[in-house]
mmCIF file of C-alpha atoms and ligand atoms in Angstrom:
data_model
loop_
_atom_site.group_PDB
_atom_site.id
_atom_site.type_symbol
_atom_site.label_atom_id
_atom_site.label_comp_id
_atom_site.label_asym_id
_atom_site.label_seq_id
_atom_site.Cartn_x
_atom_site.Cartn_y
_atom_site.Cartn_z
ATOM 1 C CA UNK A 1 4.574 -1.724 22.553
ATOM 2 C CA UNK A 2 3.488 2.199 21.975
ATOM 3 C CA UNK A 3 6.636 4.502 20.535
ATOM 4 C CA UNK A 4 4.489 7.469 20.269
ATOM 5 C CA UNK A 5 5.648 9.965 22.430
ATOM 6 C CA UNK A 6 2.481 12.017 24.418
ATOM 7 C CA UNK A 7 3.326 15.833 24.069
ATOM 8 C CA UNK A 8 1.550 16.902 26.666
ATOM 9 C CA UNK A 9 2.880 14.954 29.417
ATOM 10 C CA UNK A 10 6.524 15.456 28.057
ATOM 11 C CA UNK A 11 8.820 17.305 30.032
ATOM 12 C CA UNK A 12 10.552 18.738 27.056
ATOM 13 C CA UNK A 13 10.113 22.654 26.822
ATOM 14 C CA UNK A 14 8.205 23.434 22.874
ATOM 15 C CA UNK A 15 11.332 25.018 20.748
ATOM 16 C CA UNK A 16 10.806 28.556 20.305
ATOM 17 C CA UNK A 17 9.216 30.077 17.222
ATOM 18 C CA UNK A 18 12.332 31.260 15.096
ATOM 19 C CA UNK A 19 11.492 35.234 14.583
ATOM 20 C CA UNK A 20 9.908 35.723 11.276
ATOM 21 C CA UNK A 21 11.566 38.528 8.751
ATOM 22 C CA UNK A 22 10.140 42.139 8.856
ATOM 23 C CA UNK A 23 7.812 41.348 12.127
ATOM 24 C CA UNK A 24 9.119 43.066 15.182
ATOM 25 C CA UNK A 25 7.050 41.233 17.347
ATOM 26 C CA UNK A 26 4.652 43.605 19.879
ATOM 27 C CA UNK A 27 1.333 44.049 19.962
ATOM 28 C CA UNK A 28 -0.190 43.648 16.020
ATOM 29 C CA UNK A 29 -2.690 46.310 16.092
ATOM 30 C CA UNK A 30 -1.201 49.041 17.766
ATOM 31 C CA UNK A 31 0.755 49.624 14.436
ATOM 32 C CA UNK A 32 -2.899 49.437 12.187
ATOM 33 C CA UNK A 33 -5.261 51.180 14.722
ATOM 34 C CA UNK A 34 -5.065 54.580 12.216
ATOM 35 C CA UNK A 35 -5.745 52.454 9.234
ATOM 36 C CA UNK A 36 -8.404 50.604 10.466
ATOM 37 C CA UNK A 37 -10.125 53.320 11.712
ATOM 38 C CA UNK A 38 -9.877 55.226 8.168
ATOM 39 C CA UNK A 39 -11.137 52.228 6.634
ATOM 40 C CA UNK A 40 -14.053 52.303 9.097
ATOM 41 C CA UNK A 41 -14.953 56.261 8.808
ATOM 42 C CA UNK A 42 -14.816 55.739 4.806
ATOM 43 C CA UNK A 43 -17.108 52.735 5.167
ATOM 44 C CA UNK A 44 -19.660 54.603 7.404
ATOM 45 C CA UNK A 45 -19.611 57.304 4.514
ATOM 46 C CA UNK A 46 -20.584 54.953 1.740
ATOM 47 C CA UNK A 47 -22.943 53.844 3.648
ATOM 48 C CA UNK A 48 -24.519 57.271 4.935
ATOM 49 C CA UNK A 49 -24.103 58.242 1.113
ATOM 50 C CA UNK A 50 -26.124 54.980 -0.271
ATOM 51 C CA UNK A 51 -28.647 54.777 2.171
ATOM 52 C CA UNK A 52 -29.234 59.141 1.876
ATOM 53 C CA UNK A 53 -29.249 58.137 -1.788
ATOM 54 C CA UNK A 54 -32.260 55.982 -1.123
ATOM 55 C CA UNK A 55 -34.394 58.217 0.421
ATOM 56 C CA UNK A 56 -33.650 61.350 -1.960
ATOM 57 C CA UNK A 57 -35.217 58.589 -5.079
ATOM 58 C CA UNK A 58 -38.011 57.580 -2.951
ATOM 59 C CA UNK A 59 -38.782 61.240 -2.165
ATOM 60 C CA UNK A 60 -38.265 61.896 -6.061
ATOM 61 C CA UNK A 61 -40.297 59.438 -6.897
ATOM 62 C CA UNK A 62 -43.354 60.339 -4.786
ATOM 63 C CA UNK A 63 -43.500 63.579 -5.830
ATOM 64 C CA UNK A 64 -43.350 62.703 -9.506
ATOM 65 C CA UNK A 65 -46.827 60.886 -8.731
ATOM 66 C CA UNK A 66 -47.971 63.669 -6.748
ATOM 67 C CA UNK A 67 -47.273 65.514 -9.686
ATOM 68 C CA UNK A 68 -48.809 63.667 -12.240
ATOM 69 C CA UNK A 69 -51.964 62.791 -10.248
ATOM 70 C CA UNK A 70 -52.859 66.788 -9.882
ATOM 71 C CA UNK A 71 -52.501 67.303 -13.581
ATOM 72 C CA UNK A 72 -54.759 64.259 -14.076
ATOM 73 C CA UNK A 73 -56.997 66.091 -11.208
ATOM 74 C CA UNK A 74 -56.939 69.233 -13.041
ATOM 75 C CA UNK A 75 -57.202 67.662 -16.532
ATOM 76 C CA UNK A 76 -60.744 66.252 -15.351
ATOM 77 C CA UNK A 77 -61.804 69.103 -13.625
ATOM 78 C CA UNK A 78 -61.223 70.621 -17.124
ATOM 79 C CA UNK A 79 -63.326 68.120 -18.674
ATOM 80 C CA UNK A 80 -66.041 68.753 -16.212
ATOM 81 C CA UNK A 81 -66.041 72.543 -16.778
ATOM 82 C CA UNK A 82 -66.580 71.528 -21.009
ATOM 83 C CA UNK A 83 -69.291 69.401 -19.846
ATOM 84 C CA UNK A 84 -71.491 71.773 -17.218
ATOM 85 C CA UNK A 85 -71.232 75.436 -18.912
ATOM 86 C CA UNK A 86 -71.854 76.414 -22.334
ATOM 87 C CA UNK A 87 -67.925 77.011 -23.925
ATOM 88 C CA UNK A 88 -67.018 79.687 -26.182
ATOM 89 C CA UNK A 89 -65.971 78.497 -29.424
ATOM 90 C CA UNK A 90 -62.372 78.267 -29.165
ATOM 91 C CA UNK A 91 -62.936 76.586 -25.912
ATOM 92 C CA UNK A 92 -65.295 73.961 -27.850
ATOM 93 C CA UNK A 93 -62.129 73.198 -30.012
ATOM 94 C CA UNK A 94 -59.932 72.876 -26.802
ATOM 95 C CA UNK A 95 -62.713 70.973 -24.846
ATOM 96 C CA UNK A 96 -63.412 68.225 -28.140
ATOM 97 C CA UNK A 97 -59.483 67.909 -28.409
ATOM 98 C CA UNK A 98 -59.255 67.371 -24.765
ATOM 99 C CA UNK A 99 -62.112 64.632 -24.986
ATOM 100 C CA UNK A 100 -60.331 63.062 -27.927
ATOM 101 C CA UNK A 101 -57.384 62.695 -25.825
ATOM 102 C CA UNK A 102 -59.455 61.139 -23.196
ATOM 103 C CA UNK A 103 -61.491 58.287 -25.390
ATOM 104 C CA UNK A 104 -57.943 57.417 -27.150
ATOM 105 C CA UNK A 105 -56.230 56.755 -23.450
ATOM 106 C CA UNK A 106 -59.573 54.769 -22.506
ATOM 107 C CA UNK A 107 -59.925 52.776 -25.325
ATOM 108 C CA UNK A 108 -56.087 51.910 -24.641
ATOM 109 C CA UNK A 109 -56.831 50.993 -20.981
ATOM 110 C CA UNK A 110 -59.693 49.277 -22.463
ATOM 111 C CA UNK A 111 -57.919 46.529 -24.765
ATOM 112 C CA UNK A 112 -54.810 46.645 -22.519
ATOM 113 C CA UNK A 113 -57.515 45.585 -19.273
ATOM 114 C CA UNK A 114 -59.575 42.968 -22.135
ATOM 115 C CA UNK A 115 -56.455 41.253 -22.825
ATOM 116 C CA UNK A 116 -55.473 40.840 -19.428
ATOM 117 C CA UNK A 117 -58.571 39.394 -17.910
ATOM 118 C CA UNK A 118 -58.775 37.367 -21.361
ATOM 119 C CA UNK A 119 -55.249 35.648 -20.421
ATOM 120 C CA UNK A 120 -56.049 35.367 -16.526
ATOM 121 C CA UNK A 121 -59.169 33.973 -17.661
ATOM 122 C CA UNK A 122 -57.743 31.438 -19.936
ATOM 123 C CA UNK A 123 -54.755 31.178 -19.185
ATOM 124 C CA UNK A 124 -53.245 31.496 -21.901
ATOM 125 C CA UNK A 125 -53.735 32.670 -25.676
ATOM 126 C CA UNK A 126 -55.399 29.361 -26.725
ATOM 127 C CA UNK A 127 -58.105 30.520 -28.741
ATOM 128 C CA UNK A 128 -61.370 29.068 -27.906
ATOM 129 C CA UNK A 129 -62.932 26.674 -30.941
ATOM 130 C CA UNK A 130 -64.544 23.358 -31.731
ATOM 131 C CA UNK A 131 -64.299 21.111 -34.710
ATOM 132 C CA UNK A 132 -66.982 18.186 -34.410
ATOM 133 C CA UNK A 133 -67.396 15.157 -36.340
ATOM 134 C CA UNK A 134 -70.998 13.128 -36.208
ATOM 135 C CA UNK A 135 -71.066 10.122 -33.652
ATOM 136 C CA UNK A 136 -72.350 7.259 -35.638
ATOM 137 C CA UNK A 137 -74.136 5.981 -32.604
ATOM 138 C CA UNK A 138 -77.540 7.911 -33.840
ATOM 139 C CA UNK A 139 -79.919 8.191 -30.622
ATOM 140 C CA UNK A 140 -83.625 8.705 -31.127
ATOM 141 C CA UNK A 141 -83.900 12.679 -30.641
ATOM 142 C CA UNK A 142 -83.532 14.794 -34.296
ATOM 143 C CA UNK A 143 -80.722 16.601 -31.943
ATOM 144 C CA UNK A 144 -77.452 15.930 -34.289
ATOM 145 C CA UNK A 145 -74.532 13.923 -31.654
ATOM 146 C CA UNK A 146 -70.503 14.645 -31.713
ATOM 147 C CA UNK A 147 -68.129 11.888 -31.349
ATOM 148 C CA UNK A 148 -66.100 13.104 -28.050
ATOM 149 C CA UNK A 149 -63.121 10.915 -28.980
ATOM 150 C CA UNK A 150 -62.495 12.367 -32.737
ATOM 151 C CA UNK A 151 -63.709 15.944 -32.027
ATOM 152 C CA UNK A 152 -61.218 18.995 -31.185
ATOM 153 C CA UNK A 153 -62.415 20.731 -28.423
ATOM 154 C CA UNK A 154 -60.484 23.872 -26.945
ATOM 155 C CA UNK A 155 -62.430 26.161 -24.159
ATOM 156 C CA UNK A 156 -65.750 25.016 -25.227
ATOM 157 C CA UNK A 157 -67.738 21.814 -23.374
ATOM 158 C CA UNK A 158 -69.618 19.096 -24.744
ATOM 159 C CA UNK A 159 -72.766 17.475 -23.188
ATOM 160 C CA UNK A 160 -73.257 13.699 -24.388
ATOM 161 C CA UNK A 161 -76.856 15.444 -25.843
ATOM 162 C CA UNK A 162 -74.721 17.216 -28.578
ATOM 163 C CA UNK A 163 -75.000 20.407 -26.631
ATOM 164 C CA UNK A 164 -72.281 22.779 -27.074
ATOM 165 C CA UNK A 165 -71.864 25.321 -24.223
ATOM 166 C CA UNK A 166 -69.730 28.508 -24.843
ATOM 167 C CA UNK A 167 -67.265 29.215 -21.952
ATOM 168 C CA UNK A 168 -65.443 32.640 -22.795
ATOM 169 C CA UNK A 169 -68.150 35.548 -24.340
ATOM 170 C CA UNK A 170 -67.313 36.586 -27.817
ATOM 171 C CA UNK A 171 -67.655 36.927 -31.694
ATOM 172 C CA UNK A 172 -67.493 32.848 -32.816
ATOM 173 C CA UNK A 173 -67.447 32.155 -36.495
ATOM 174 C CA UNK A 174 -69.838 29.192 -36.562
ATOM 175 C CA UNK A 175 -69.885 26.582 -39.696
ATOM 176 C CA UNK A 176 -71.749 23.706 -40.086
ATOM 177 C CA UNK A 177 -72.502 21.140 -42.940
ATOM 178 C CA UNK A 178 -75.313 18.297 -42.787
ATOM 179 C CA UNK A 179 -75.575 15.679 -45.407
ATOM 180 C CA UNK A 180 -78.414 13.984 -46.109
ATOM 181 C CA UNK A 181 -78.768 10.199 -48.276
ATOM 182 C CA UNK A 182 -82.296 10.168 -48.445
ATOM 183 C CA UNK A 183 -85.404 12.358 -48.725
ATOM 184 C CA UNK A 184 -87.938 12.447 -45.860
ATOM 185 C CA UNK A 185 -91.767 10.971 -47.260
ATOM 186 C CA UNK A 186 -93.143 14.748 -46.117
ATOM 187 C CA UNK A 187 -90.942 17.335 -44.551
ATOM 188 C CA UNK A 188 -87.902 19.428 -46.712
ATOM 189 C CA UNK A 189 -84.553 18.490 -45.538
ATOM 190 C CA UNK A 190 -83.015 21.013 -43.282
ATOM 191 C CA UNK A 191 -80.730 21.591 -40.349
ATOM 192 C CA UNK A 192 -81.337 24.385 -37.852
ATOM 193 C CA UNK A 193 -78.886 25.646 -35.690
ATOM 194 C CA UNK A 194 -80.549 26.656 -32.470
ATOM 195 C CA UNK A 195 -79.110 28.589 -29.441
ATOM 196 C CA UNK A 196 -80.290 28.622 -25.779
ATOM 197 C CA UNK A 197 -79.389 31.743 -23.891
ATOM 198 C CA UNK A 198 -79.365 30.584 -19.770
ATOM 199 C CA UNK A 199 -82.707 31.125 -18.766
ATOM 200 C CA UNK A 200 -84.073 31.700 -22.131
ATOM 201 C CA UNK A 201 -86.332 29.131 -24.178
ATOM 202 C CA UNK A 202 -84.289 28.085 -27.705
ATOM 203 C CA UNK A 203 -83.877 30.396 -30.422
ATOM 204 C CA UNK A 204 -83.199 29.724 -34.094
ATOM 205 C CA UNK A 205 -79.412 31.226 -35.199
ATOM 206 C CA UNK A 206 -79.918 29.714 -38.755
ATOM 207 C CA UNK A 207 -81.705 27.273 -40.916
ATOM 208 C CA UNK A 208 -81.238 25.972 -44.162
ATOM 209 C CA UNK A 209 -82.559 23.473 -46.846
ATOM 210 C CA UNK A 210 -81.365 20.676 -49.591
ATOM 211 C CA UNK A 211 -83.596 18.807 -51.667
ATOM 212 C CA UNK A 212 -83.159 15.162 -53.070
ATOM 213 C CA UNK A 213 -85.725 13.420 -54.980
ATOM 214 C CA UNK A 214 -87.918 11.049 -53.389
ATOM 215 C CA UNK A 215 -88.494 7.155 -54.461
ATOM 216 C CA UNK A 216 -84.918 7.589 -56.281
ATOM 217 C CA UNK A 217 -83.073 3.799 -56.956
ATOM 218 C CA UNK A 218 -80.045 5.474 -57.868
ATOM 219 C CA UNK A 219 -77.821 6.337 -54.030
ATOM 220 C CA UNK A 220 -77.721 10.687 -54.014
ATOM 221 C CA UNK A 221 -76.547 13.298 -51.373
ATOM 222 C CA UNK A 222 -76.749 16.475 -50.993
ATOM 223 C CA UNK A 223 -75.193 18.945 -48.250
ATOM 224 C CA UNK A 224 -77.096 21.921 -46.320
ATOM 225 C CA UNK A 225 -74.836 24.405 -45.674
ATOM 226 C CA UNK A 226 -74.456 27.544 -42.853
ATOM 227 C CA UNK A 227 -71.427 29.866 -42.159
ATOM 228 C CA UNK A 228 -72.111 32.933 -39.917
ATOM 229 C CA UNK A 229 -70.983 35.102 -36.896
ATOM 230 C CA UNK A 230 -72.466 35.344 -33.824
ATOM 231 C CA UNK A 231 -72.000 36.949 -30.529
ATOM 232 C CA UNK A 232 -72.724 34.207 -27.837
ATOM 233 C CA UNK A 233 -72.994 34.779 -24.438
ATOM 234 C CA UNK A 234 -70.742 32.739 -21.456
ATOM 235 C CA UNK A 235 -73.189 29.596 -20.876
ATOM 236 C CA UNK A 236 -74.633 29.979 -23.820
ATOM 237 C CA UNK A 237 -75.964 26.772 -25.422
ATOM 238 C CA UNK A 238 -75.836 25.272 -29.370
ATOM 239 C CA UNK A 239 -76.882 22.451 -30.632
ATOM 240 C CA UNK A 240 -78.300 21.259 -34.506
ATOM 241 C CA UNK A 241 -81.563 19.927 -35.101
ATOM 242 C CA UNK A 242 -82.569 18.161 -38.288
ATOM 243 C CA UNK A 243 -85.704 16.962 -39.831
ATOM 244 C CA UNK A 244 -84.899 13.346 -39.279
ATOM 245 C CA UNK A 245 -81.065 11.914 -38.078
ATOM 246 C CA UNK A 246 -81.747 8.713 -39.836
ATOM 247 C CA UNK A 247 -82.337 10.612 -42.825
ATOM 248 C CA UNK A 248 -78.274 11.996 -42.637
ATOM 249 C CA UNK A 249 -74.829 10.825 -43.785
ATOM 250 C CA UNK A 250 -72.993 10.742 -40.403
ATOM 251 C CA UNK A 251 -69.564 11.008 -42.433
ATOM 252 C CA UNK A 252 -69.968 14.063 -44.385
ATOM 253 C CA UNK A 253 -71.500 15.716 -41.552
ATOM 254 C CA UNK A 254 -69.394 18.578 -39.357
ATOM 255 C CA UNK A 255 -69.558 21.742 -36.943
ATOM 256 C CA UNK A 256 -67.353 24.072 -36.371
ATOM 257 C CA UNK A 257 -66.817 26.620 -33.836
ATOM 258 C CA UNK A 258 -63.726 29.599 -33.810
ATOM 259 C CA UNK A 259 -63.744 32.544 -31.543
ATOM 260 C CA UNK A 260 -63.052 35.570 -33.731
ATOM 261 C CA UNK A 261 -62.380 38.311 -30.705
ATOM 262 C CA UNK A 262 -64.302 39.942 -27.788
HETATM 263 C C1 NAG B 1 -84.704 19.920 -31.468
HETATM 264 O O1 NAG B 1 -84.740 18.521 -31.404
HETATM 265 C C2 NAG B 1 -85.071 17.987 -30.142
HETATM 266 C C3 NAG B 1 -84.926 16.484 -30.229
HETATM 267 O O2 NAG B 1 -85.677 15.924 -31.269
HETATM 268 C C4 NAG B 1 -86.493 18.404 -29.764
HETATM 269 O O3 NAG B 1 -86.812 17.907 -28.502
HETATM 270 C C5 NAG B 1 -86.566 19.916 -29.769
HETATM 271 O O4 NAG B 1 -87.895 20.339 -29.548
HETATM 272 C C6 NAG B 1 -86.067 20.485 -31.081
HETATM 273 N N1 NAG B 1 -86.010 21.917 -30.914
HETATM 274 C C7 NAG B 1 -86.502 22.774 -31.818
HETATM 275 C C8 NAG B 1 -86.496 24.195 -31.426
HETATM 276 O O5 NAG B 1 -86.910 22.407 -32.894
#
């Protein structure tokens, strides 16, 4: 059996709210209609004030750039006047100081503009550079082959012909070492580092020699050599060329590739 009792079908009257200490009872807001409406003219205020705020720095603002944009105007039209009549002499001073002026903000804009597109092209500082050790798996061409497993490669690709192919244009610091084990029956020993400008036939960066002496029982090396800079060209191509690959000591053999600057 239920004991709850349902309220709302009771016929019990609710017991009156006991009359709480300093309220008089009435209509609330009639007593806070001056307040409120204070309150509200001081917020519309602040807000007129903020938002008139606003506009007076935007105004500020745009005539600053007006501003500096004529005395860029009239700056160049000064320029142009040094360059199209023939200047007095203290006007040659004022026109070469105002040209000075001009080629130090450029060069600025310049380097701040290179560095940009350098990082939105790379995405980041990583300098472009290869180190390359010899694959021992020799092929039949005289082209020299990089292992693609043990060589550092950063920004730079690698063709399974030992072509290197420069992605980002620049001054590279290039460094190479071939080592021969046994003297050819005809030809001097040499490596040649050759380049291939796109659409271009191969050109010859930089060649050098080592001798060893022929017939010899006793096992001799010797190293050829070549550290240089170069400009290359995006796309360019690189690759090393020696008188014969069976001829070289694979382990002792290395390229190297660093990007200096633009
Ligand atoms: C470099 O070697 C390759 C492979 O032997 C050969 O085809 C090419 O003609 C050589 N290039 C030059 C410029 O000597």
């Amino acid at each position: 059996m239920s004991t709850t009792i349902n309220t709302y079908h009771s016929s019990f009257n609710p017991p009156p709210v006991p009359p709480r200490p300093g309220h008089r009872g009435g209509p609330v807001l009639a007593s806070n209609t001056p307040l409120v409406k204070f309150i509200s003219v001081v917020l519309l205020l602040l807000m007129i004030q903020t938002f008139g705020g606003f506009i007076y720095l935007f105004h500020k603002i745009s005539t600053l750039q007006d501003r500096r944009y004529d005395n860029e105007i009239s700056a160049l039209k000064q320029l142009q006047q040094c360059a199209e009549t023939n200047p007095a002499s203290d006007d040659i001073q004022y026109c070469s100081k105002l040209m000075e002026l001009y080629r130090i903000v450029l060069k600025k804009v310049s380097t701040a503009e290179g560095r940009v597109a350098f990082l939105m092209e790379t995405g980041s500082y990583t300098i472009p550079q290869a180190r390359l050790v010899s694959n021992k798996d020799m092929g039949q061409s005289n082209t020299l082959l990089w292992s693609t497993s043990h060589s550092v490669l950063d920004k730079v690709s690698l063709s399974m012909s030992g072509v290197l192919t420069i992605q980002y244009p620049g001054y590279y610091l290039i460094q190479s070492h071939v080592t021969f084990s046994k003297a050819h029956a005809k030809d001097p020993l040499k490596q040649v580092i050759l380049s291939q400008k796109t659409g271009k036939r191969p050109s010859e960066l930089l060649r050098s020699f080592c001798s060893l002496p022929s017939g010899n029982t006793i096992p001799s090396l010797c190293t050829t050599s070549e550290t240089a800079v170069f400009r290359l060209e995006k796309g360019e191509r690189l690759f090393v060329n020696v008188t014969d690959k069976q001829l070289v000591n694979m382990e002792f053999t290395t390229f190297g590739l660093f990007r200096l600057q633009d």
